[in-house]
Short mmCIF file of C-alpha atoms in Angstrom, two decimals:
data_model
loop_
_atom_site.label_atom_id
_atom_site.label_comp_id
_atom_site.label_asym_id
_atom_site.label_seq_id
_atom_site.Cartn_x
_atom_site.Cartn_y
_atom_site.Cartn_z
CA MET A 1 -111.40 58.79 -3.85
CA ASP A 2 -109.16 56.62 -6.01
CA ARG A 3 -107.59 53.37 -4.98
CA ARG A 4 -104.22 54.86 -4.12
CA LYS A 5 -105.69 57.48 -1.80
CA PHE A 6 -107.95 54.89 -0.21
CA ILE A 7 -105.07 52.59 0.62
CA LYS A 8 -103.08 55.54 1.86
CA SER A 9 -105.77 56.63 4.28
CA MET A 10 -106.17 53.04 5.48
CA ALA A 11 -102.47 52.88 6.10
CA VAL A 12 -102.49 56.17 7.97
CA GLY A 13 -105.25 54.77 10.16
CA ALA A 14 -103.21 51.72 10.94
CA ALA A 15 -100.05 53.73 11.40
CA ALA A 16 -100.53 54.67 15.01
CA THR A 17 -99.91 51.08 16.04
CA ALA A 18 -97.98 49.63 13.10
CA VAL A 19 -95.25 52.16 12.33
CA PRO A 20 -92.25 52.78 14.57
CA LEU A 21 -92.32 56.27 16.04
CA ASN A 22 -89.16 57.55 14.42
CA GLN A 23 -90.53 56.91 10.93
CA SER A 24 -94.08 58.02 11.46
CA ASP A 25 -93.73 61.46 9.85
CA ALA A 26 -95.51 62.47 6.66
CA SER A 27 -92.36 61.93 4.59
CA PHE A 28 -92.42 58.21 5.39
CA PHE A 29 -95.86 57.77 3.87
CA ASP A 30 -95.05 59.90 0.87
CA THR A 31 -91.96 57.80 0.27
CA PHE A 32 -93.91 54.58 0.68
CA PHE A 33 -96.65 55.63 -1.71
CA GLN A 34 -94.45 57.41 -4.23
CA LYS A 35 -95.30 56.74 -7.86
CA TYR A 36 -93.05 55.20 -10.49
CA TYR A 37 -90.70 57.93 -11.76
CA ARG A 38 -91.43 57.28 -15.42
CA GLU A 39 -95.16 57.78 -14.85
CA MET A 40 -94.86 61.00 -12.89
CA THR A 41 -96.04 64.29 -14.29
CA LYS A 42 -93.83 67.34 -14.04
CA GLU A 43 -95.67 68.53 -10.94
CA GLU A 44 -95.36 65.16 -9.24
CA LYS A 45 -91.65 65.08 -9.95
CA GLU A 46 -91.35 68.57 -8.50
CA GLU A 47 -93.14 67.41 -5.34
CA VAL A 48 -90.88 64.38 -4.97
CA VAL A 49 -87.78 66.49 -5.52
CA GLN A 50 -88.88 68.92 -2.82
CA ARG A 51 -89.50 66.09 -0.39
CA LEU A 52 -86.13 64.48 -1.14
CA GLU A 53 -84.28 67.78 -0.84
CA ALA A 54 -85.86 68.37 2.57
CA GLU A 55 -84.95 64.85 3.66
CA TYR A 56 -81.34 65.24 2.54
CA LYS A 57 -81.11 68.66 4.18
CA ALA A 58 -82.19 67.10 7.47
CA LYS A 59 -79.81 64.19 7.07
CA TYR A 60 -76.66 65.93 5.76
CA GLY A 61 -77.23 69.53 6.86
CA LYS A 62 -76.58 70.77 3.33
CA ASP A 63 -78.60 72.04 0.38
CA ILE A 64 -78.55 69.14 -2.04
CA LYS A 65 -80.04 69.80 -5.46
CA VAL A 66 -81.92 66.89 -7.00
CA GLY A 67 -82.19 67.36 -10.76
CA THR A 68 -84.74 65.82 -13.10
CA GLU A 69 -83.19 66.78 -16.44
CA GLU A 70 -84.73 64.86 -19.34
CA HIS A 71 -82.76 63.14 -22.09
CA ILE A 72 -81.33 65.37 -24.83
CA PRO A 73 -82.98 64.67 -28.22
CA GLY A 74 -80.61 63.33 -30.88
CA VAL A 75 -78.09 62.04 -28.37
CA LEU A 76 -77.02 58.46 -27.71
CA PHE A 77 -74.18 58.31 -25.24
CA GLY A 78 -71.19 56.11 -25.92
CA TYR A 79 -67.93 55.48 -24.14
CA ALA A 80 -64.54 54.24 -25.26
CA LEU A 81 -61.56 53.12 -23.22
CA ASP A 82 -58.03 52.86 -24.56
CA LEU A 83 -56.46 49.69 -23.14
CA SER A 84 -53.07 50.65 -24.61
CA ARG A 85 -53.00 53.74 -22.39
CA CYS A 86 -54.65 52.69 -19.14
CA ILE A 87 -52.03 52.43 -16.40
CA GLY A 88 -54.27 50.99 -13.69
CA CYS A 89 -53.91 53.92 -11.26
CA ARG A 90 -57.52 53.60 -9.99
CA ARG A 91 -58.07 57.36 -9.93
CA CYS A 92 -61.25 56.84 -11.93
CA VAL A 93 -62.58 54.53 -9.22
CA TYR A 94 -62.38 57.22 -6.55
CA ALA A 95 -63.32 60.14 -8.79
CA CYS A 96 -66.51 58.17 -9.42
CA VAL A 97 -67.07 57.47 -5.71
CA THR A 98 -66.59 61.17 -4.96
CA GLU A 99 -68.80 62.47 -7.75
CA ASN A 100 -71.60 59.97 -7.35
CA ASN A 101 -72.00 59.81 -3.57
CA GLN A 102 -71.31 56.11 -3.24
CA SER A 103 -71.23 54.64 0.24
CA ARG A 104 -67.73 54.84 1.72
CA ASN A 105 -68.44 52.17 4.32
CA PRO A 106 -69.49 49.58 3.32
CA GLN A 107 -67.58 50.34 0.13
CA ILE A 108 -69.37 50.60 -3.18
CA HIS A 109 -67.31 51.08 -6.33
CA TYR A 110 -68.84 51.31 -9.79
CA ILE A 111 -65.48 50.79 -11.53
CA GLN A 112 -63.35 47.70 -11.07
CA VAL A 113 -59.86 47.87 -12.51
CA LEU A 114 -58.66 44.41 -13.54
CA ARG A 115 -55.02 43.56 -14.07
CA PHE A 116 -53.91 41.03 -16.66
CA ARG A 117 -50.50 39.66 -17.43
CA ARG A 118 -49.41 39.92 -21.02
CA GLY A 119 -49.05 36.70 -23.00
CA THR A 120 -50.03 33.29 -21.68
CA SER A 121 -48.03 32.77 -18.52
CA GLU A 122 -49.73 31.06 -15.58
CA GLY A 123 -52.50 32.96 -13.81
CA GLU A 124 -54.12 36.30 -14.63
CA HIS A 125 -53.63 35.90 -18.35
CA TRP A 126 -55.74 37.35 -21.06
CA ILE A 127 -56.14 34.35 -23.31
CA ALA A 128 -56.74 31.03 -21.54
CA GLY A 129 -54.46 28.53 -23.24
CA ALA A 130 -55.89 26.48 -26.04
CA SER A 131 -59.53 27.32 -25.42
CA GLY A 132 -58.91 30.85 -26.65
CA VAL A 133 -61.55 32.24 -24.30
CA SER A 134 -60.80 35.49 -22.55
CA ASN A 135 -60.22 34.63 -18.95
CA LEU A 136 -61.62 37.43 -16.86
CA GLU A 137 -61.94 35.13 -13.84
CA GLU A 138 -58.17 34.95 -13.46
CA SER A 139 -57.60 38.66 -13.63
CA VAL A 140 -56.55 40.43 -10.45
CA LYS A 141 -58.56 43.19 -8.82
CA TYR A 142 -56.50 43.47 -5.61
CA TYR A 143 -53.10 44.55 -6.91
CA ASP A 144 -51.09 47.04 -4.88
CA PRO A 145 -47.59 47.73 -6.21
CA PRO A 146 -45.71 50.93 -5.31
CA LEU A 147 -45.92 52.18 -8.89
CA VAL A 148 -48.11 51.49 -11.92
CA PRO A 149 -48.02 50.48 -14.72
CA GLN A 150 -46.04 47.35 -13.94
CA GLU A 151 -43.90 45.69 -16.58
CA GLU A 152 -45.66 42.97 -18.56
CA HIS A 153 -49.14 43.86 -17.32
CA PHE A 154 -52.10 45.68 -18.69
CA TYR A 155 -55.22 46.95 -17.04
CA MET A 156 -58.89 46.89 -17.90
CA PRO A 157 -61.39 49.00 -15.98
CA VAL A 158 -64.89 47.51 -16.06
CA GLN A 159 -68.06 49.35 -15.18
CA CYS A 160 -71.66 49.37 -16.40
CA GLN A 161 -71.49 48.84 -20.16
CA GLN A 162 -74.80 50.63 -20.80
CA CYS A 163 -76.06 47.80 -22.99
CA GLU A 164 -78.49 48.49 -25.79
CA ASN A 165 -79.99 45.11 -24.92
CA PRO A 166 -79.61 45.14 -21.15
CA PRO A 167 -80.17 41.82 -19.33
CA CYS A 168 -80.68 43.64 -16.03
CA VAL A 169 -83.69 45.46 -17.42
CA LYS A 170 -85.22 42.17 -18.57
CA ALA A 171 -84.65 40.62 -15.16
CA CYS A 172 -86.07 43.46 -13.08
CA PRO A 173 -89.50 42.43 -11.76
CA THR A 174 -90.59 45.99 -10.93
CA GLN A 175 -89.10 47.80 -13.95
CA ALA A 176 -87.17 49.96 -11.51
CA THR A 177 -84.23 49.78 -13.87
CA TYR A 178 -84.79 50.84 -17.46
CA LYS A 179 -83.03 52.28 -20.48
CA THR A 180 -83.55 55.98 -21.09
CA ARG A 181 -83.76 57.44 -24.57
CA ASP A 182 -80.18 58.70 -24.53
CA GLY A 183 -79.06 55.14 -23.91
CA ILE A 184 -78.24 55.34 -20.20
CA VAL A 185 -79.56 52.46 -18.10
CA VAL A 186 -80.84 54.00 -14.87
CA VAL A 187 -82.37 52.86 -11.59
CA ASP A 188 -85.36 54.44 -9.86
CA TYR A 189 -84.00 53.72 -6.39
CA ASN A 190 -87.40 54.22 -4.77
CA TRP A 191 -88.95 51.61 -7.03
CA CYS A 192 -86.18 49.06 -6.48
CA ILE A 193 -87.12 46.25 -4.07
CA GLY A 194 -83.56 44.96 -3.66
CA CYS A 195 -84.23 41.49 -5.07
CA ARG A 196 -80.82 41.46 -6.85
CA TYR A 197 -82.14 39.67 -9.93
CA CYS A 198 -80.41 42.36 -12.01
CA MET A 199 -77.10 41.66 -10.28
CA ALA A 200 -77.42 38.01 -11.21
CA ALA A 201 -78.34 38.91 -14.78
CA CYS A 202 -75.50 41.38 -15.38
CA PRO A 203 -72.51 39.69 -17.04
CA TYR A 204 -70.20 42.58 -16.12
CA ASP A 205 -70.62 42.60 -12.32
CA ALA A 206 -71.57 46.24 -12.66
CA ARG A 207 -74.42 46.39 -10.15
CA LYS A 208 -74.01 46.82 -6.42
CA LEU A 209 -76.51 46.44 -3.61
CA ASN A 210 -76.52 48.70 -0.57
CA TRP A 211 -76.32 45.91 2.02
CA ALA A 212 -76.30 48.44 4.85
CA GLU A 213 -77.30 52.06 5.30
CA PRO A 214 -74.77 53.90 3.08
CA TYR A 215 -72.29 56.04 4.98
CA ILE A 216 -70.84 59.23 3.47
CA PRO A 217 -69.13 61.89 5.64
CA LYS A 218 -71.28 65.05 5.49
CA GLU A 219 -68.49 67.26 4.16
CA GLN A 220 -67.80 64.83 1.30
CA ILE A 221 -71.31 64.86 -0.18
CA ASN A 222 -71.57 66.11 -3.74
CA PRO A 223 -74.57 68.48 -3.64
CA VAL A 224 -75.26 68.47 -7.39
CA THR A 225 -77.34 65.37 -8.03
CA HIS A 226 -79.96 63.82 -10.29
CA TYR A 227 -82.98 61.74 -9.31
CA LEU A 228 -81.86 58.86 -11.54
CA GLY A 229 -78.22 59.34 -10.67
CA ASN A 230 -76.12 60.32 -7.71
CA ARG A 231 -78.71 61.45 -5.14
CA PRO A 232 -77.97 59.80 -1.79
CA ARG A 233 -79.26 56.23 -1.82
CA MET A 234 -80.82 54.11 0.89
CA LYS A 235 -80.23 50.65 2.30
CA GLY A 236 -81.58 47.86 0.14
CA CYS A 237 -81.45 49.44 -3.32
CA VAL A 238 -79.23 48.48 -6.22
CA GLU A 239 -77.05 51.06 -7.93
CA LYS A 240 -74.50 51.25 -10.74
CA CYS A 241 -72.73 53.58 -13.17
CA PHE A 242 -75.09 55.96 -15.00
CA PHE A 243 -72.51 57.90 -17.06
CA CYS A 244 -72.68 60.75 -14.50
CA ILE A 245 -76.17 61.64 -15.69
CA GLN A 246 -76.13 64.83 -13.58
CA ARG A 247 -73.06 66.05 -15.50
CA VAL A 248 -73.69 64.88 -19.05
CA ARG A 249 -77.30 66.09 -19.17
CA ALA A 250 -76.46 69.41 -17.50
CA LYS A 251 -76.44 72.61 -19.53
CA GLU A 252 -72.64 72.62 -19.57
CA ARG A 253 -72.66 69.11 -21.13
CA ARG A 254 -69.79 68.06 -18.89
CA TYR A 255 -67.73 64.93 -19.28
CA PRO A 256 -68.23 62.15 -16.70
CA ALA A 257 -65.95 62.37 -13.66
CA CYS A 258 -63.86 59.33 -14.66
CA VAL A 259 -63.07 60.95 -18.03
CA GLU A 260 -61.94 64.17 -16.36
CA ILE A 261 -59.66 62.51 -13.80
CA CYS A 262 -57.91 59.98 -16.06
CA PRO A 263 -54.26 61.11 -16.08
CA VAL A 264 -53.44 59.42 -19.39
CA GLY A 265 -56.61 60.33 -21.29
CA ALA A 266 -57.56 56.70 -21.84
CA ARG A 267 -61.26 57.43 -21.31
CA LYS A 268 -63.34 58.92 -24.14
CA PHE A 269 -66.96 59.94 -24.10
CA GLY A 270 -69.38 61.41 -26.59
CA ASN A 271 -72.50 61.26 -28.69
CA LEU A 272 -72.68 58.20 -30.93
CA LEU A 273 -75.10 60.01 -33.27
CA ASP A 274 -72.74 62.94 -33.90
CA PRO A 275 -70.35 62.08 -36.77
CA SER A 276 -67.81 64.67 -35.58
CA SER A 277 -67.55 63.32 -32.04
CA GLU A 278 -64.35 61.67 -30.80
CA ILE A 279 -66.24 58.48 -30.04
CA ARG A 280 -67.23 58.16 -33.69
CA TYR A 281 -63.66 58.86 -34.78
CA ILE A 282 -62.51 56.02 -32.54
CA MET A 283 -65.13 53.63 -33.92
CA ALA A 284 -64.04 54.43 -37.46
CA HIS A 285 -60.27 54.48 -36.95
CA GLU A 286 -59.31 52.26 -34.02
CA ARG A 287 -59.47 48.53 -33.28
CA VAL A 288 -62.57 48.46 -31.15
CA PHE A 289 -64.17 45.57 -29.30
CA ARG A 290 -66.96 45.13 -26.79
CA LEU A 291 -66.68 43.05 -23.66
CA LYS A 292 -68.44 39.66 -23.85
CA GLU A 293 -69.82 40.56 -27.24
CA GLU A 294 -71.05 36.99 -27.73
CA LEU A 295 -73.78 37.55 -25.13
CA ASN A 296 -75.56 39.96 -27.47
CA THR A 297 -75.92 42.60 -24.80
CA SER A 298 -74.65 45.15 -27.31
CA PRO A 299 -72.79 47.48 -24.94
CA LYS A 300 -72.30 51.16 -25.74
CA PHE A 301 -68.97 50.89 -23.94
CA PHE A 302 -66.12 50.19 -26.36
CA TYR A 303 -62.61 49.07 -25.56
CA PHE A 304 -59.83 49.76 -28.03
CA PHE A 305 -56.09 49.46 -28.51
CA SER A 306 -54.56 52.64 -29.91
CA ILE A 307 -51.11 51.05 -30.30
CA MET B 1 -96.33 41.15 -29.83
CA TYR B 2 -93.57 42.12 -27.43
CA ILE B 3 -91.04 39.85 -29.16
CA LYS B 4 -92.07 41.17 -32.54
CA ARG B 5 -91.56 44.73 -31.43
CA LYS B 6 -88.18 43.77 -29.99
CA ALA B 7 -87.17 42.20 -33.31
CA ILE B 8 -88.16 45.32 -35.20
CA GLY B 9 -86.16 47.31 -32.67
CA ILE B 10 -83.05 45.22 -33.20
CA PHE B 11 -83.44 45.47 -36.96
CA PHE B 12 -83.79 49.22 -36.72
CA VAL B 13 -80.72 49.57 -34.50
CA SER B 14 -78.61 47.47 -36.84
CA VAL B 15 -79.73 49.51 -39.84
CA LEU B 16 -78.88 52.62 -37.89
CA LEU B 17 -75.42 51.30 -37.00
CA LEU B 18 -74.81 50.41 -40.62
CA ALA B 19 -75.85 53.87 -41.65
CA ILE B 20 -73.55 55.39 -39.04
CA SER B 21 -70.48 53.47 -40.15
CA GLY B 22 -71.27 54.01 -43.82
CA GLY B 23 -71.65 57.71 -43.24
CA GLN B 24 -68.30 57.87 -41.50
CA PHE B 25 -66.43 56.37 -44.44
CA TYR B 26 -68.15 58.72 -46.82
CA ILE B 27 -67.14 61.75 -44.80
CA ASN B 28 -63.54 60.61 -44.59
CA ALA B 29 -63.36 60.03 -48.32
CA GLU B 30 -64.66 63.56 -48.86
CA GLU B 31 -62.01 65.03 -46.62
CA GLY B 32 -59.33 63.06 -48.38
CA ARG B 33 -60.38 64.42 -51.75
CA GLN B 34 -60.50 67.99 -50.56
CA GLY B 35 -57.10 67.60 -48.94
CA GLY B 36 -54.89 68.55 -51.89
CA HIS B 37 -56.61 71.71 -53.20
CA GLY B 38 -58.88 69.65 -55.48
CA ASN B 39 -60.82 72.67 -56.85
CA ASP B 40 -58.13 73.71 -59.36
CA ALA B 41 -58.83 71.05 -62.00
CA GLY B 42 -55.95 71.43 -64.52
CA HIS B 43 -53.17 72.03 -62.04
CA LYS B 44 -51.98 69.06 -59.99
CA GLU B 45 -50.29 69.87 -56.76
CA PRO B 46 -48.05 67.51 -54.84
CA PRO B 47 -49.74 65.68 -51.98
CA VAL B 48 -49.80 67.68 -48.79
CA ARG B 49 -48.94 66.04 -45.52
CA SER B 50 -51.50 66.34 -42.80
CA ALA B 51 -49.36 68.52 -40.56
CA GLU B 52 -49.09 71.07 -43.39
CA LYS B 53 -52.83 71.09 -44.02
CA LEU B 54 -53.35 72.98 -40.82
CA SER B 55 -54.39 76.21 -42.50
CA GLU B 56 -57.26 74.59 -44.40
CA HIS B 57 -58.13 72.06 -41.71
CA PRO B 58 -57.51 74.26 -38.75
CA LEU B 59 -57.04 72.75 -35.37
CA PRO B 60 -60.30 72.51 -33.49
CA GLU B 61 -60.68 75.39 -31.12
CA ILE B 62 -57.94 74.53 -28.69
CA THR B 63 -57.46 75.93 -25.28
CA THR B 64 -54.71 74.48 -23.18
CA PRO B 65 -53.51 75.16 -19.68
CA LYS B 66 -50.25 77.10 -19.42
CA PRO B 67 -47.13 75.20 -20.46
CA PRO B 68 -45.73 73.43 -17.40
CA PHE B 69 -42.53 75.41 -16.91
CA SER B 70 -40.30 74.72 -13.93
CA GLU B 71 -40.49 77.40 -11.28
CA GLY B 72 -38.86 80.71 -12.35
CA ILE B 73 -37.49 79.34 -15.62
CA PHE B 74 -39.50 81.45 -18.08
CA PRO B 75 -38.91 83.85 -19.83
CA CYS B 76 -35.60 82.39 -20.97
CA THR B 77 -34.38 85.85 -21.97
CA SER B 78 -34.16 86.87 -18.32
CA CYS B 79 -30.80 85.03 -18.34
CA HIS B 80 -30.12 84.23 -21.98
CA ALA B 81 -30.48 87.80 -23.30
CA GLY B 82 -26.88 88.54 -22.46
CA LEU B 83 -25.48 85.09 -23.24
CA GLU B 84 -23.86 84.09 -26.51
CA PRO B 85 -25.68 81.07 -28.09
CA ASN B 86 -23.49 78.00 -27.91
CA ALA B 87 -24.54 75.07 -30.07
CA GLN B 88 -21.75 72.86 -28.75
CA ARG B 89 -22.75 69.55 -27.18
CA ARG B 90 -21.36 69.83 -23.67
CA GLU B 91 -21.87 69.29 -19.98
CA LEU B 92 -24.25 72.09 -18.98
CA GLY B 93 -23.34 74.39 -16.11
CA PHE B 94 -27.00 75.32 -15.54
CA HIS B 95 -30.21 73.33 -16.24
CA THR B 96 -28.57 70.38 -14.57
CA ASP B 97 -32.01 68.88 -13.86
CA ILE B 98 -32.50 68.22 -17.57
CA VAL B 99 -31.59 64.72 -18.69
CA LEU B 100 -32.01 64.36 -22.43
CA VAL B 101 -33.50 60.95 -23.24
CA HIS B 102 -35.17 61.83 -26.55
CA SER B 103 -33.11 60.91 -29.63
CA THR B 104 -30.10 62.10 -27.70
CA LYS B 105 -27.58 61.42 -30.43
CA GLN B 106 -29.44 63.43 -33.05
CA ARG B 107 -30.47 66.39 -30.97
CA TRP B 108 -29.14 69.17 -28.80
CA CYS B 109 -30.68 72.27 -27.19
CA LEU B 110 -30.77 74.59 -30.18
CA ASP B 111 -32.42 72.07 -32.48
CA CYS B 112 -35.69 72.81 -30.68
CA HIS B 113 -34.97 76.04 -28.77
CA ASP B 114 -34.42 79.05 -31.01
CA ALA B 115 -30.94 80.57 -30.86
CA GLN B 116 -32.01 84.10 -31.84
CA ASP B 117 -35.41 84.51 -30.22
CA ARG B 118 -34.66 82.78 -26.93
CA ASP B 119 -38.28 82.73 -25.70
CA MET B 120 -39.44 80.72 -28.70
CA LEU B 121 -39.16 77.20 -30.04
CA ARG B 122 -37.75 76.41 -33.44
CA LEU B 123 -39.23 74.10 -36.06
CA ALA B 124 -37.05 72.08 -38.43
CA ASN B 125 -37.66 74.61 -41.22
CA GLY B 126 -36.41 77.47 -39.07
CA GLU B 127 -39.84 78.91 -38.18
CA HIS B 128 -40.52 80.03 -34.65
CA VAL B 129 -43.39 78.83 -32.51
CA PRO B 130 -44.24 79.95 -28.99
CA PHE B 131 -44.20 77.53 -26.08
CA THR B 132 -48.00 77.63 -26.00
CA LYS B 133 -48.00 75.93 -29.43
CA SER B 134 -45.27 73.42 -28.75
CA TYR B 135 -47.46 70.70 -30.33
CA MET B 136 -46.35 72.06 -33.69
CA LEU B 137 -42.79 71.10 -32.79
CA CYS B 138 -43.75 67.63 -31.51
CA GLY B 139 -46.03 67.03 -34.52
CA GLN B 140 -43.09 67.31 -36.92
CA CYS B 141 -41.87 63.83 -35.97
CA HIS B 142 -44.92 62.33 -34.29
CA GLY B 143 -47.40 62.87 -37.14
CA PRO B 144 -49.90 60.06 -36.48
CA THR B 145 -49.94 60.86 -32.78
CA PHE B 146 -50.46 64.53 -33.58
CA ASN B 147 -53.43 63.66 -35.78
CA GLU B 148 -54.95 61.50 -33.07
CA TRP B 149 -54.40 64.27 -30.56
CA LYS B 150 -56.26 66.72 -32.79
CA ALA B 151 -59.13 64.25 -33.13
CA GLY B 152 -59.23 63.88 -29.35
CA VAL B 153 -58.11 60.25 -29.23
CA HIS B 154 -54.54 60.64 -27.99
CA GLY B 155 -54.23 62.49 -24.74
CA LYS B 156 -56.53 64.00 -22.22
CA ARG B 157 -59.30 66.49 -22.88
CA THR B 158 -61.66 68.06 -20.42
CA GLY B 159 -64.54 70.47 -20.76
CA SER B 160 -67.74 69.64 -22.54
CA TRP B 161 -68.59 66.57 -24.62
CA GLU B 162 -70.59 68.86 -26.89
CA GLY B 163 -68.77 72.15 -27.04
CA LYS B 164 -65.60 73.74 -25.77
CA LYS B 165 -62.86 71.33 -24.85
CA GLU B 166 -59.61 71.94 -23.11
CA TYR B 167 -56.68 70.02 -24.56
CA ARG B 168 -53.46 69.29 -22.76
CA LEU B 169 -50.19 70.15 -24.50
CA CYS B 170 -47.98 67.15 -25.28
CA VAL B 171 -45.59 68.40 -22.60
CA HIS B 172 -48.21 68.29 -19.87
CA CYS B 173 -47.90 64.51 -19.85
CA HIS B 174 -44.56 63.95 -21.59
CA ASN B 175 -41.46 65.72 -20.36
CA PRO B 176 -40.02 66.96 -23.69
CA HIS B 177 -36.48 66.05 -22.63
CA SER B 178 -37.47 62.58 -21.43
CA PRO B 179 -40.88 61.82 -22.89
CA ARG B 180 -41.73 58.36 -21.62
CA TYR B 181 -44.78 58.53 -19.35
CA LYS B 182 -43.63 58.24 -15.75
CA PRO B 183 -45.17 55.55 -13.50
CA LEU B 184 -47.57 56.71 -10.79
CA LYS B 185 -48.48 55.61 -7.30
CA PRO B 186 -51.84 53.84 -7.61
CA SER B 187 -54.80 54.73 -5.39
CA PRO B 188 -55.57 52.18 -2.66
CA MET B 189 -57.14 48.92 -3.72
CA PRO B 190 -60.75 48.18 -2.82
CA ALA B 191 -61.37 46.30 0.43
CA ARG B 192 -61.16 42.55 0.00
CA PRO B 193 -64.30 40.71 1.09
CA GLN B 194 -62.56 39.54 4.29
CA ASP B 195 -61.41 43.10 5.05
CA ILE B 196 -64.67 45.03 4.80
CA ASN B 197 -64.48 45.87 8.50
CA LYS B 198 -61.07 47.47 8.05
CA VAL B 199 -62.31 50.61 6.29
CA LEU B 200 -61.41 53.43 8.67
CA ASP B 201 -62.15 56.60 6.80
CA THR B 202 -61.86 58.41 3.48
CA VAL B 203 -59.45 61.28 2.94
CA GLY B 204 -59.32 63.91 0.22
CA VAL B 205 -56.53 63.98 -2.34
CA THR B 206 -56.31 66.87 -4.80
CA ILE B 207 -55.18 66.07 -8.32
CA GLU B 208 -55.23 68.83 -10.96
CA ASN B 209 -57.71 70.92 -8.91
CA GLN B 210 -60.03 67.92 -8.51
CA THR B 211 -60.48 66.45 -5.05
CA ILE B 212 -61.11 62.72 -4.81
CA TYR B 213 -61.73 60.77 -1.62
CA ILE B 214 -59.69 57.62 -1.17
CA PRO B 215 -60.12 55.05 1.61
CA VAL B 216 -57.81 54.54 4.58
CA TYR B 217 -57.58 51.01 5.97
CA LYS B 218 -56.68 49.62 9.36
CA LYS B 219 -53.23 48.07 9.31
#
């Protein structure tokens, strides 16, 4: 008997008194004693997936597929966003919520669209007077005009920048969040303890905590999921953009949902290691910058101005 | 040990990035040299503009959705077959919905629509192109944009990041008679921190066959 099994049997013994009745099924213990995803063998992953699928079936009354696709060799994902084209319509925000099963109430959004005023007029301006520092703090997230784009404004959607040197990964005490070999920073939700150190470490405000039990109407659940991606989450875990891992690693090699919905085609996605990809064309031909470059987080999310 | 490994990692990544960017320039230079039929050494041909290089540098495999015709408008010959072409600039009796805001002074219907083959478009050199290849017509004036469109930078593409992609025609986003991109109604803003109890529900909205769920707030 190894240590893990010993503790497990001890816990089962204590369970009759310690555990509330509604959680005292086998699934509860398996969840509690689940291993770290990165250390699981194929069989163990299969077991976990089966358990999760049964849980989700009971909760949402639907067959929800939990994928465990590995990284694709020779691929490093990169993203580019054309600030000259973005019109601030927020369709990407809700395409992401829909695709990735984010909680509708309380709201969790991976993408925040910021509005800036052109030039250096008072408030929400891009360059802060003489200091020359980009002033993200004065941008506006809660704009609601009848039509976008508005005159004299531009828009900047911000989401997880998939840093090559991610501060959230350094801050995580349990290594629940880590960088995969195709460059996507993921979260093993079952390993996350909800300490929010990563949220404090992230300079892009990309990470969100499930403060309450996430609520998604049953008919709105996206049944195609990935263990490290859009499977339904639980209260107390941190989540963030993962480049639609269930789409981009799928056999069809689909684009992320935000790329597909963008009405102006401002969002570009591809393999940074493939010289013929559009992302590489953009890096070679357009004026590209990375957000808060001075922090040395080295994002794989590039902003550019095509005009 | 950990820091040392990290440093090696950073060094490796920077070398890799250097190699990537270097490689890109090399490839572009190669393309540039091949551009003007460089294999015939003695004979020097005039430089070829990128739009004309299409046959050697074919468009990437392009599939586009159907051109966005107004209801019941195509084929044009269903009405125009019996009508005499009239190149005169005039108040139109039909097609009153069309407002020409696209170099209006230099252009009239038959500069882009073919007078003989009414179901086709007409390039500046008199060639015909079908409506499904209208980008050839747009690319005559908007060369740099056309190039960026081919490379996948300008405009929207869907499909697969590694494989078949579906392009949109220029006219899917830009009305050819009035090409400026039209403003849209934005989706609702996220709940402000003081309004998180005002989220009522989420409702489905279908845009281009994709359903997205947007929130509804209490008034």
